XYZ file of C-alpha atoms in Angstrom:
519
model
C 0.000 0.000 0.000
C 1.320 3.314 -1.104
C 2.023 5.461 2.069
C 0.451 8.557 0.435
C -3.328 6.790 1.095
C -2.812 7.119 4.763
C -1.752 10.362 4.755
C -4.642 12.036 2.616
C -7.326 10.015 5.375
C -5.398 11.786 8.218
C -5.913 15.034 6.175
C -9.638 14.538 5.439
C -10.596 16.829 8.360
C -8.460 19.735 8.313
C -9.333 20.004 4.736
C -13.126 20.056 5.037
C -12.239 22.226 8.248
C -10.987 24.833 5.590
C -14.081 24.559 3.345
C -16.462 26.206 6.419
C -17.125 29.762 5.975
C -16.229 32.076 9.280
C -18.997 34.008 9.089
C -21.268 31.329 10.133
C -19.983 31.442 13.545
C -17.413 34.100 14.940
C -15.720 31.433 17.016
C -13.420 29.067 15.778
C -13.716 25.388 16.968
C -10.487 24.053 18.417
C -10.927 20.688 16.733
C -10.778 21.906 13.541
C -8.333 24.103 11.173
C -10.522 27.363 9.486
C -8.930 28.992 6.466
C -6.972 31.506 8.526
C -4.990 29.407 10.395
C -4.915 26.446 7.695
C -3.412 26.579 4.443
C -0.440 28.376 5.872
C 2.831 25.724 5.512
C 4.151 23.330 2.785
C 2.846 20.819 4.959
C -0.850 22.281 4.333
C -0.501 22.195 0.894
C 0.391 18.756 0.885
C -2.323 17.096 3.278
C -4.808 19.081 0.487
C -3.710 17.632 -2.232
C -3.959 14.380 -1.041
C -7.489 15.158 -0.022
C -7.943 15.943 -3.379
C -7.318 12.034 -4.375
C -9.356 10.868 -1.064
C -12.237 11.885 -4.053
C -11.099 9.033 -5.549
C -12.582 6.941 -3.198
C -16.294 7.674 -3.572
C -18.847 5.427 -4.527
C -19.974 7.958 -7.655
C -16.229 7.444 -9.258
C -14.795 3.921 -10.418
C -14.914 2.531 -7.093
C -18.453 1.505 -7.591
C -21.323 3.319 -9.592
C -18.943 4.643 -12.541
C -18.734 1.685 -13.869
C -22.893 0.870 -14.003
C -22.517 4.399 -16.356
C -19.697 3.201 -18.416
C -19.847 -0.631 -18.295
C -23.259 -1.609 -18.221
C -25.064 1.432 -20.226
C -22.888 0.541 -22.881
C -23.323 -2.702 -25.240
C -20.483 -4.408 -23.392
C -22.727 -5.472 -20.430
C -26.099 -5.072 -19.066
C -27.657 -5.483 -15.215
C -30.329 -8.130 -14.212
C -30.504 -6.550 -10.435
C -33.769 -7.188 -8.811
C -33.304 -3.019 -7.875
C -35.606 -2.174 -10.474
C -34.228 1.655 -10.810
C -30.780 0.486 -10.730
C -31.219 -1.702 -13.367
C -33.374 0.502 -15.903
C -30.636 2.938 -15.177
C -28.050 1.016 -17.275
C -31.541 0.283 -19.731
C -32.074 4.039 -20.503
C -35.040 4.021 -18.782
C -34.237 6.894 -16.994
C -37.755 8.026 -14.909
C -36.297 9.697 -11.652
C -33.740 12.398 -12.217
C -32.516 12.756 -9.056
C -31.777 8.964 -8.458
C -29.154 8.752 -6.567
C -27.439 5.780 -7.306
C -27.742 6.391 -11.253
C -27.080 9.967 -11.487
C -26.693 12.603 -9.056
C -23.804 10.512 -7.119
C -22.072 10.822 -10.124
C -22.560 14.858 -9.926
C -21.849 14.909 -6.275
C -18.807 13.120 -6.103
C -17.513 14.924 -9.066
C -18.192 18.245 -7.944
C -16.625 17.452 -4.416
C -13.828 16.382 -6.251
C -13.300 19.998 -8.230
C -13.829 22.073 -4.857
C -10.968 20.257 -3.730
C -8.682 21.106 -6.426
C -9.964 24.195 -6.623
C -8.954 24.709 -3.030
C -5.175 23.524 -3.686
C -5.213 25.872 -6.969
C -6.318 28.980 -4.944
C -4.496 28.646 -2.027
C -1.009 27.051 -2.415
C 0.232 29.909 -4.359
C 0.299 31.929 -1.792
C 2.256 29.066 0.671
C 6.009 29.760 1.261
C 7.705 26.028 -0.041
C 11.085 25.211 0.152
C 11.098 24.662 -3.643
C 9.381 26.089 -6.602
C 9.618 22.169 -7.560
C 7.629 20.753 -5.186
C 4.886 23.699 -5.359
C 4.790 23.450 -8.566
C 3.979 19.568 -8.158
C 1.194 20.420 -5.683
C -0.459 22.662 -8.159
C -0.067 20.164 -11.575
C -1.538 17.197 -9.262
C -5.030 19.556 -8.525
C -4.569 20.671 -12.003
C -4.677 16.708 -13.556
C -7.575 15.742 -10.807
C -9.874 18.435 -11.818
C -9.309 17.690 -15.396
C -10.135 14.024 -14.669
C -13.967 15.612 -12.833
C -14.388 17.959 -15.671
C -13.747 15.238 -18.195
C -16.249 12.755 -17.046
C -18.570 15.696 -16.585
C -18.458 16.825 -20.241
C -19.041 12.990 -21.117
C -22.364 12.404 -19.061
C -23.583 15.160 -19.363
C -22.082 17.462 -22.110
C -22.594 20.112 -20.078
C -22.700 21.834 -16.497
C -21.319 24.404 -13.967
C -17.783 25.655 -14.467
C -16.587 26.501 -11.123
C -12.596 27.286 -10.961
C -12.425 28.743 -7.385
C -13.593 27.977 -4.104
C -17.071 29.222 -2.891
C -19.283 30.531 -0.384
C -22.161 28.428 0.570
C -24.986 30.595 -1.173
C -22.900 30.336 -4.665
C -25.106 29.303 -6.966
C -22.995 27.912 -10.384
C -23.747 29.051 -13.837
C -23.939 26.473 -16.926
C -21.650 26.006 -19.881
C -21.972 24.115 -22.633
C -20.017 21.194 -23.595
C -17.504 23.190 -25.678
C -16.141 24.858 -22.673
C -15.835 22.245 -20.654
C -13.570 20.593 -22.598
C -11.707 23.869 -23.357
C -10.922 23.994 -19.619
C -9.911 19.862 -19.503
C -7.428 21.323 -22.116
C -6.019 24.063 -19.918
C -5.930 22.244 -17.027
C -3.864 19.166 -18.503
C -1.727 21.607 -20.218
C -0.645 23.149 -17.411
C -0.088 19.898 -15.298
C 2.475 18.472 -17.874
C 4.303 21.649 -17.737
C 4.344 21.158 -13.467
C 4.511 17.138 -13.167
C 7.396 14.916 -12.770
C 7.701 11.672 -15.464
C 7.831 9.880 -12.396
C 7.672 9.766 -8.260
C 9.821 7.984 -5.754
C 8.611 4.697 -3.831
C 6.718 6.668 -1.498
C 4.107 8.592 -3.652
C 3.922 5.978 -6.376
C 0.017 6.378 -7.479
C 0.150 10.232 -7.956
C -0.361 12.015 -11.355
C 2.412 12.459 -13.466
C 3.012 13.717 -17.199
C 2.485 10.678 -18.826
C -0.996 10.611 -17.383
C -1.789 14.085 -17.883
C -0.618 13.865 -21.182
C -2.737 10.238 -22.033
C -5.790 11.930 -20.315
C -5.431 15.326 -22.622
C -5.084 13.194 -25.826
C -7.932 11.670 -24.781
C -9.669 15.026 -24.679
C -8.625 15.900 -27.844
C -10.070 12.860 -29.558
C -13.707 13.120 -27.718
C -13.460 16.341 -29.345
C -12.028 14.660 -32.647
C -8.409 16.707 -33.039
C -6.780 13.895 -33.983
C -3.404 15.388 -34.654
C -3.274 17.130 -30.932
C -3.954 14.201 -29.879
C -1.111 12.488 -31.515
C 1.320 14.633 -30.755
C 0.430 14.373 -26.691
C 0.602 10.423 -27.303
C 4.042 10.688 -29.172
C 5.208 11.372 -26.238
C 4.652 8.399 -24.165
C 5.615 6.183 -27.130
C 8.493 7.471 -27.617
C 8.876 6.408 -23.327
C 8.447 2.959 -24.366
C 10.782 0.370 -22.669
C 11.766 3.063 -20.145
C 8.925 4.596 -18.557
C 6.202 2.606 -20.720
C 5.196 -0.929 -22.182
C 3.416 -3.983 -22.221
C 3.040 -6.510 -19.283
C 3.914 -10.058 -20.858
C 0.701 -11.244 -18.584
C -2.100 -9.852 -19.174
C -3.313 -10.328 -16.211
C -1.079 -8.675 -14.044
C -3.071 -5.524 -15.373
C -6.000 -6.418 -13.026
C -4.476 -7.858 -9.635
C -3.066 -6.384 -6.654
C 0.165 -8.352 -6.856
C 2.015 -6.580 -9.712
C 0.396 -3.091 -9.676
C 2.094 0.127 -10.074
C 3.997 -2.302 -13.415
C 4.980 -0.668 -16.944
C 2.118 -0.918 -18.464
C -0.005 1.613 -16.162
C -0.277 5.130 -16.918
C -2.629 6.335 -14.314
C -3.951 3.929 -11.584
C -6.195 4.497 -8.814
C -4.612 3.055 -5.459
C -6.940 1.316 -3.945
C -6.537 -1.290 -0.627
C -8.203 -3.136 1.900
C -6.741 -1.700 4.685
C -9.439 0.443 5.660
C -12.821 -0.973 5.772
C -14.926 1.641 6.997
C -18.079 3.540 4.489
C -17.495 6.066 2.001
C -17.881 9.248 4.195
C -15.143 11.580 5.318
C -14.153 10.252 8.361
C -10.615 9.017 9.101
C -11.717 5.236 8.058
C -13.106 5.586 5.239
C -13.285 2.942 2.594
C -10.137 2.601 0.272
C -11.658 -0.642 -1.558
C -12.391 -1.568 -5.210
C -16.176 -1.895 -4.760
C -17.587 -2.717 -7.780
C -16.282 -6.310 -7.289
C -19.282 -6.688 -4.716
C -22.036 -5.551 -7.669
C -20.272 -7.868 -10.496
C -19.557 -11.405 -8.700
C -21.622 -14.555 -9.337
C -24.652 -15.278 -6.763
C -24.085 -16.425 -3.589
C -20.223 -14.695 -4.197
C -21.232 -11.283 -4.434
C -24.581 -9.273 -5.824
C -24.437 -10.409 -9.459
C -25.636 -6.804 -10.790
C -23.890 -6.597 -13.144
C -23.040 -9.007 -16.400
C -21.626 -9.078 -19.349
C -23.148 -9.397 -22.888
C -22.515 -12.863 -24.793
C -21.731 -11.142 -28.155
C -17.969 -10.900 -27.033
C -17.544 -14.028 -26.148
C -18.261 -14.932 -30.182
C -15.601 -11.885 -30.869
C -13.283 -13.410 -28.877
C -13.415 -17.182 -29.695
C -13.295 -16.121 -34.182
C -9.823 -15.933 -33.947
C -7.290 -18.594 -32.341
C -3.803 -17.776 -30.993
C -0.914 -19.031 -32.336
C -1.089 -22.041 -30.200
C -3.904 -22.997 -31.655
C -6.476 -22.204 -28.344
C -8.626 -19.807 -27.064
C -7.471 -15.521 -26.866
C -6.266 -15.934 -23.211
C -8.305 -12.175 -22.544
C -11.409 -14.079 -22.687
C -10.863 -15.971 -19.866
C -9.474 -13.476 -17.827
C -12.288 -11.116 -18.369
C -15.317 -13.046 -18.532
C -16.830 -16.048 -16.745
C -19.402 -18.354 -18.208
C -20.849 -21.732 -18.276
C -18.373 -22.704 -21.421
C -15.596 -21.154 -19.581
C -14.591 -24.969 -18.417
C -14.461 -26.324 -22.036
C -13.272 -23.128 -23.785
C -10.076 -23.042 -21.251
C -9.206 -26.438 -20.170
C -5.753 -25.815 -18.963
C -6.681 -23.405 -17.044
C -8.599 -23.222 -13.513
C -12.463 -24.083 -14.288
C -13.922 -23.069 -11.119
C -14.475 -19.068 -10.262
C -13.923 -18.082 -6.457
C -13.214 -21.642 -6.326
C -16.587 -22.949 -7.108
C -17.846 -24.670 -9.604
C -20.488 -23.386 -12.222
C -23.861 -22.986 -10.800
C -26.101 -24.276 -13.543
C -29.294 -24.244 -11.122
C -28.179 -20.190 -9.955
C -26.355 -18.439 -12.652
C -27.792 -20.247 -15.863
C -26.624 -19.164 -19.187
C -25.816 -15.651 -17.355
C -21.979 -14.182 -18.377
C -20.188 -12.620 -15.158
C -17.500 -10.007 -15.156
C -14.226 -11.555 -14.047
C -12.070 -8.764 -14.780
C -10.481 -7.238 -11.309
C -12.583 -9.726 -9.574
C -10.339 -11.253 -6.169
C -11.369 -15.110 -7.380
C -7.520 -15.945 -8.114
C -6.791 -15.139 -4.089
C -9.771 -15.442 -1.745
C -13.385 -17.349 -2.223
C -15.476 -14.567 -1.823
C -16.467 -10.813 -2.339
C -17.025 -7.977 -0.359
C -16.747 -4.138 -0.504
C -13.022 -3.798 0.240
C -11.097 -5.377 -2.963
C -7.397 -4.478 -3.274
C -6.831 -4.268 -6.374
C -5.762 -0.790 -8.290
C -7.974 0.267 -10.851
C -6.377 1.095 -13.864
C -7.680 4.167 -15.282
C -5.086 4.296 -18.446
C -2.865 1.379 -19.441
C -0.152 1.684 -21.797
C -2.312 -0.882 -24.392
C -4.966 1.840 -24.195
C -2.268 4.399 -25.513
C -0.981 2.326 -28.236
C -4.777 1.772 -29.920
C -5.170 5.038 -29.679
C -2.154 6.490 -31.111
C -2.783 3.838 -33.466
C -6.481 5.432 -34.581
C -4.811 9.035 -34.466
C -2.433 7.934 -37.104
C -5.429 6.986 -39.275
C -7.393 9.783 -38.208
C -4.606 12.122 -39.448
C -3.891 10.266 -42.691
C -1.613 7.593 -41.976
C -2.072 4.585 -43.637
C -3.336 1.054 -42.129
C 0.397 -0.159 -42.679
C 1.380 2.255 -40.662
C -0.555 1.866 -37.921
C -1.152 -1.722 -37.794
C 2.137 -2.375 -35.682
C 0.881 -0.409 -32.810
C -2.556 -2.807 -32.571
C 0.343 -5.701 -33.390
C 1.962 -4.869 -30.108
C -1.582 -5.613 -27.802
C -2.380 -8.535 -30.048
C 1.472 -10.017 -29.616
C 1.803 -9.769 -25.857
C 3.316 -12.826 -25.197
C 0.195 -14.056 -22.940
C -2.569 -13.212 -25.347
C -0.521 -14.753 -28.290
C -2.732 -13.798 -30.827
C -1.007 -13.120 -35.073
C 0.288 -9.568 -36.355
C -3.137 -8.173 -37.983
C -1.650 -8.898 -41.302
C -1.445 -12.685 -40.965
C -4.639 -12.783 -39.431
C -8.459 -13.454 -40.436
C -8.774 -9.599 -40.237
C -6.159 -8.948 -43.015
C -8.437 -7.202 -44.851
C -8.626 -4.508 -42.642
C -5.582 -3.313 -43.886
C -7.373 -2.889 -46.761
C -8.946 0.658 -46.702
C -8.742 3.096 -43.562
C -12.493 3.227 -42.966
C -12.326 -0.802 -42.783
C -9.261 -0.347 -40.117
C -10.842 2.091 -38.056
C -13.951 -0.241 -37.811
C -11.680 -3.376 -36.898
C -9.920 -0.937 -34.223
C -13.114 -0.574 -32.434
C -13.335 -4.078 -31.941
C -9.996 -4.676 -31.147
C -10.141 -2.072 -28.454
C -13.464 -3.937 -26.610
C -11.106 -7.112 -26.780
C -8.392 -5.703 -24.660
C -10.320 -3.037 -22.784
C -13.743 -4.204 -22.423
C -15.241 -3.235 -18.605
C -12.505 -1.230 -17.958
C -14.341 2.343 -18.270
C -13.480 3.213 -21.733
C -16.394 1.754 -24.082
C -19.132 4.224 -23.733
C -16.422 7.149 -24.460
C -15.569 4.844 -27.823
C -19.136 4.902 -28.461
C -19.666 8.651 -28.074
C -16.596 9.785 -30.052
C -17.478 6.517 -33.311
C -20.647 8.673 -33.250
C -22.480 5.235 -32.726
C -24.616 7.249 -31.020
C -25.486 9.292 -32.944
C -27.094 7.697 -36.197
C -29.715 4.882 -36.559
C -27.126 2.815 -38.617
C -25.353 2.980 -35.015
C -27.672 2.237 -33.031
C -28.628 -0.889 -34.983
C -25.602 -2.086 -34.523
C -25.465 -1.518 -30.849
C -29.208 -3.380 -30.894
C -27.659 -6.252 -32.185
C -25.300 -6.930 -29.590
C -27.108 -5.600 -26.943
C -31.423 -5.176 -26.622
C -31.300 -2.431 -24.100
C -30.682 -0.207 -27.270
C -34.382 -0.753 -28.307
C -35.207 1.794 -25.628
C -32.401 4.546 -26.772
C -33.520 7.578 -28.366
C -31.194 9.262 -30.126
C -30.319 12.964 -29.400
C -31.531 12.241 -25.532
C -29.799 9.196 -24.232
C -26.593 10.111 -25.515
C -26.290 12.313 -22.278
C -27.640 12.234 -18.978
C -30.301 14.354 -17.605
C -29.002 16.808 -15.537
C -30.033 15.740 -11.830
C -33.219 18.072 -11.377
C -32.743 19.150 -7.487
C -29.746 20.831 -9.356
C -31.895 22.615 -12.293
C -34.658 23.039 -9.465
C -31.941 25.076 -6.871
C -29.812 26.962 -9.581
C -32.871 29.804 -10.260
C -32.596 29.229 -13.763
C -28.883 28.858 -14.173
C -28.758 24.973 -15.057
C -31.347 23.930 -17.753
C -32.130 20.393 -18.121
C -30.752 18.286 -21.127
C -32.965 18.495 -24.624
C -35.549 15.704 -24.520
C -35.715 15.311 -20.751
């Protein structure tokens, strides 16, 4: 466990000490630290930022709920909970605007997370450091996290409240549109790869660096379809491979707590079991990989969510070289052919056996689940989420080169390096059964998307593919999404490609927030 975690819980307090406005009271409470005696020393500035990542650790980000958004809504998986409102939240069926769970958690969390940066951003320029270094490290860490909030708030939404400084209580936010958002993800990334080191030391392993801010902008740029900007950001972190950057030979390792931290990960979330307390602010607060709890079998964990059957077809088309199943299919899903598909490998999950009379014909979502070290789930999984591995940068770059008139020839060996890892085995795209996709760049960029779901499926990144394809968008989209996945009978386009704005916020902002078209 990285030490940094423990020192952002013991921070927790004194940061939301400094949040409370004097006025309310003319006396200060002795158990807590107002602005004018906090955010004084070096030290201050560094207990904030690391409450900055404690928003990490909400149930509204990818410890649990962010993935029912990203995973589930999309056509990679789908949720059969008996919590009717949970589940028609991943069907589009979206009745209650202010449901918690499906929506205004998500706005909450993120929000929480950008008055914290905010906070850092406003105040540690004015701290005496020892070092313009290590301010300047402060500031590009709360300049990366509230690029990360902004980001997934121009996704879901495609619009909302700009706020860039710390507030009073009866501030009431004004709305932007989608355009700006983005504008400010750009400014805010920019700035942190100006002020963030390529790496940290042992001790603060699991903070933001350039490589992540830089991943995360060219991510921004392509959402926003400036494919060369793009490139150019992800140059970068090629050009790092085999020193800061590259490929675990086991895929695996990606998705475990026992190699994290590796070569391959460009921005990961630290997460522990350690601490085993809820998801509030006090000094125990959860620092577990919940979504583990939603995603295991019955009788293991809650079973919420699954994953569609369509990839395991994509998967088992094409063989490795050794003639047997692509290794990624085991690893990320569980099913009752699992067994047979994979018979050198371990055919029970958790240790158990298929449960023909309890699970059925249902798919479950092995990836990051703990079945390879303990036999059950809970709400306090170890393992690091990976936000950005270096396979996601090199299928990207590889689309940028297309996107900016590169031929297929040219970027093939970038997809060759994910499909060669030595565990996954699989033949250079030119020797394969998708050969032809070298034929014309339209016909690569539509093999990319499916190569992309093969290495990164339920890890976050499918519905942003699906925005930025424009699969959306179109009926011929949507019909293909329907195919793979029936929730996509009840899309409509031009509405369900964002998600209503919660309405306690459109209700409270005195006509500052506006709901999204259609709702």
């Amino acid at each position: 466990m990285n030490t940094y975690k423990l020192i952002m819980l013991g921070a927790l307090v004194s940061l939301l000490a400094a949040a409370c406005n004097k006025n309310l009271l003319d006396i200060d409470n002795p158990n807590e630290a107002p602005i004018h005696t906090f955010w004084q020393t070096e030290s201050d500035a560094q207990m904030g930022i690391n409450a900055a990542y404690s928003s990490l650790y909400k149930e509204g980000t990818w410890m649990r709920w962010l993935s029912f958004r990203y995973d589930l809504s999309s056509d990679e998986g789908w949720s059969s909970s008996p919590w009717n409102e949970l589940g028609d939240w991943t069907r589009f069926n979206y009745v209650n605007y202010n449901f918690f769970e499906g929506n205004n958690v998500h706005w909450a969390n993120f929000y929480a997370g950008i008055f914290r940066a905010n906070q850092v951003l406003t105040r540690v320029p004015d701290i005496e450091f020892a070092d313009q270094v290590t301010k300047d490290q402060v500031l590009g860490q709360a300049s990366f996290l509230r690029a990360l909030w902004y980001f997934q708030i121009a996704t879901l939404w495609g619009k909302g409240a700009l706020v860039l400084e710390p507030q009073d209580p009866g501030y009431v936010p004004e709305e932007v549109p989608e355009e700006a958002i983005w504008a400010q993800v750009e400014a805010d990334l920019t700035d942190a790869i100006t002020k963030l080191p390529e790496s940290w030391d042992a001790n603060n392993v699991g903070r933001a660096t350039i490589g992540a801010a830089k991943a995360l902008l060219a991510k921004a740029y392509m959402q926003q379809h400036k494919y060369a900007e793009a490139k150019a950001e992800l140059q970068w972190l090629i050009d790092k491979e085999g020193t800061l950057y590259g490929l675990m030979d086991n895929y695996l390792d990606n998705f475990t707590h026992l190699n994290e931290n590796n070569i391959e990960g460009v921005f990961e979330i630290q997460f522990d079991d350690e601490n085993k307390g809820g998801t509030g602010d006090d000094i125990a607060m959860a620092t577990g990989l919940q979504r583990t709890q939603f995603y295991a079998p019955g009788g293991i964990g809650w079973q919420d969510g699954k994953a569609r059957a369509w990839l395991v077809g994509e998967y088992k088309k094409e063989k490795n070289l050794g003639g047997t199943n692509d290794i990624r299919l085991y690893h990320n899903l569980y099913y009752k052919g699992s067994p047979s598909d994979f018979p050198d490998e371990d055919p029970s999950i958790y240790g158990r056996p298929w449960n023909d009379a309890d699970w059925g014909d249902h798919l479950f979502i092995r990836k990051y689940s703990t079945g390879y070290f303990r036999d059950f789930e809970d709400y306090f999984a170890p393992n690091n989420y990976r936000v950005i591995r270096y396979a996601d940068v090199l299928l990207m770059y590889a689309e940028c080169l297309i996107e900016t008139g590169s031929s297929p020839a040219e970027a093939a060996p970038y997809v060759n390096k994910v499909r060669r890892r030595p565990s996954v085995n699989l033949p250079a795209l030119e020797n394969s059964i998708y050969a032809s996709a070298l034929g014309s760049p339209e016909q690569f960029l539509k093999h990319l998307q499916m190569e992309r779901t093969l290495e990164l499926c339920f890890e976050g990144w499918r519905w942003v593919d699906l925005k930025r394809w424009g699969l959306l968008d179109a009926q011929a989209g949507i019909d293909e999404l329907k195919s793979r996945d029936p929730d996509f009978n009840n899309f409509i386009i031009g509405k369900h490609n964002r998600l209503p704005v919660p309405q306690i916020e459109v209700d409270n902002s005195g006509g500052k927030l506006s709901q999204n078209p259609n709702y």
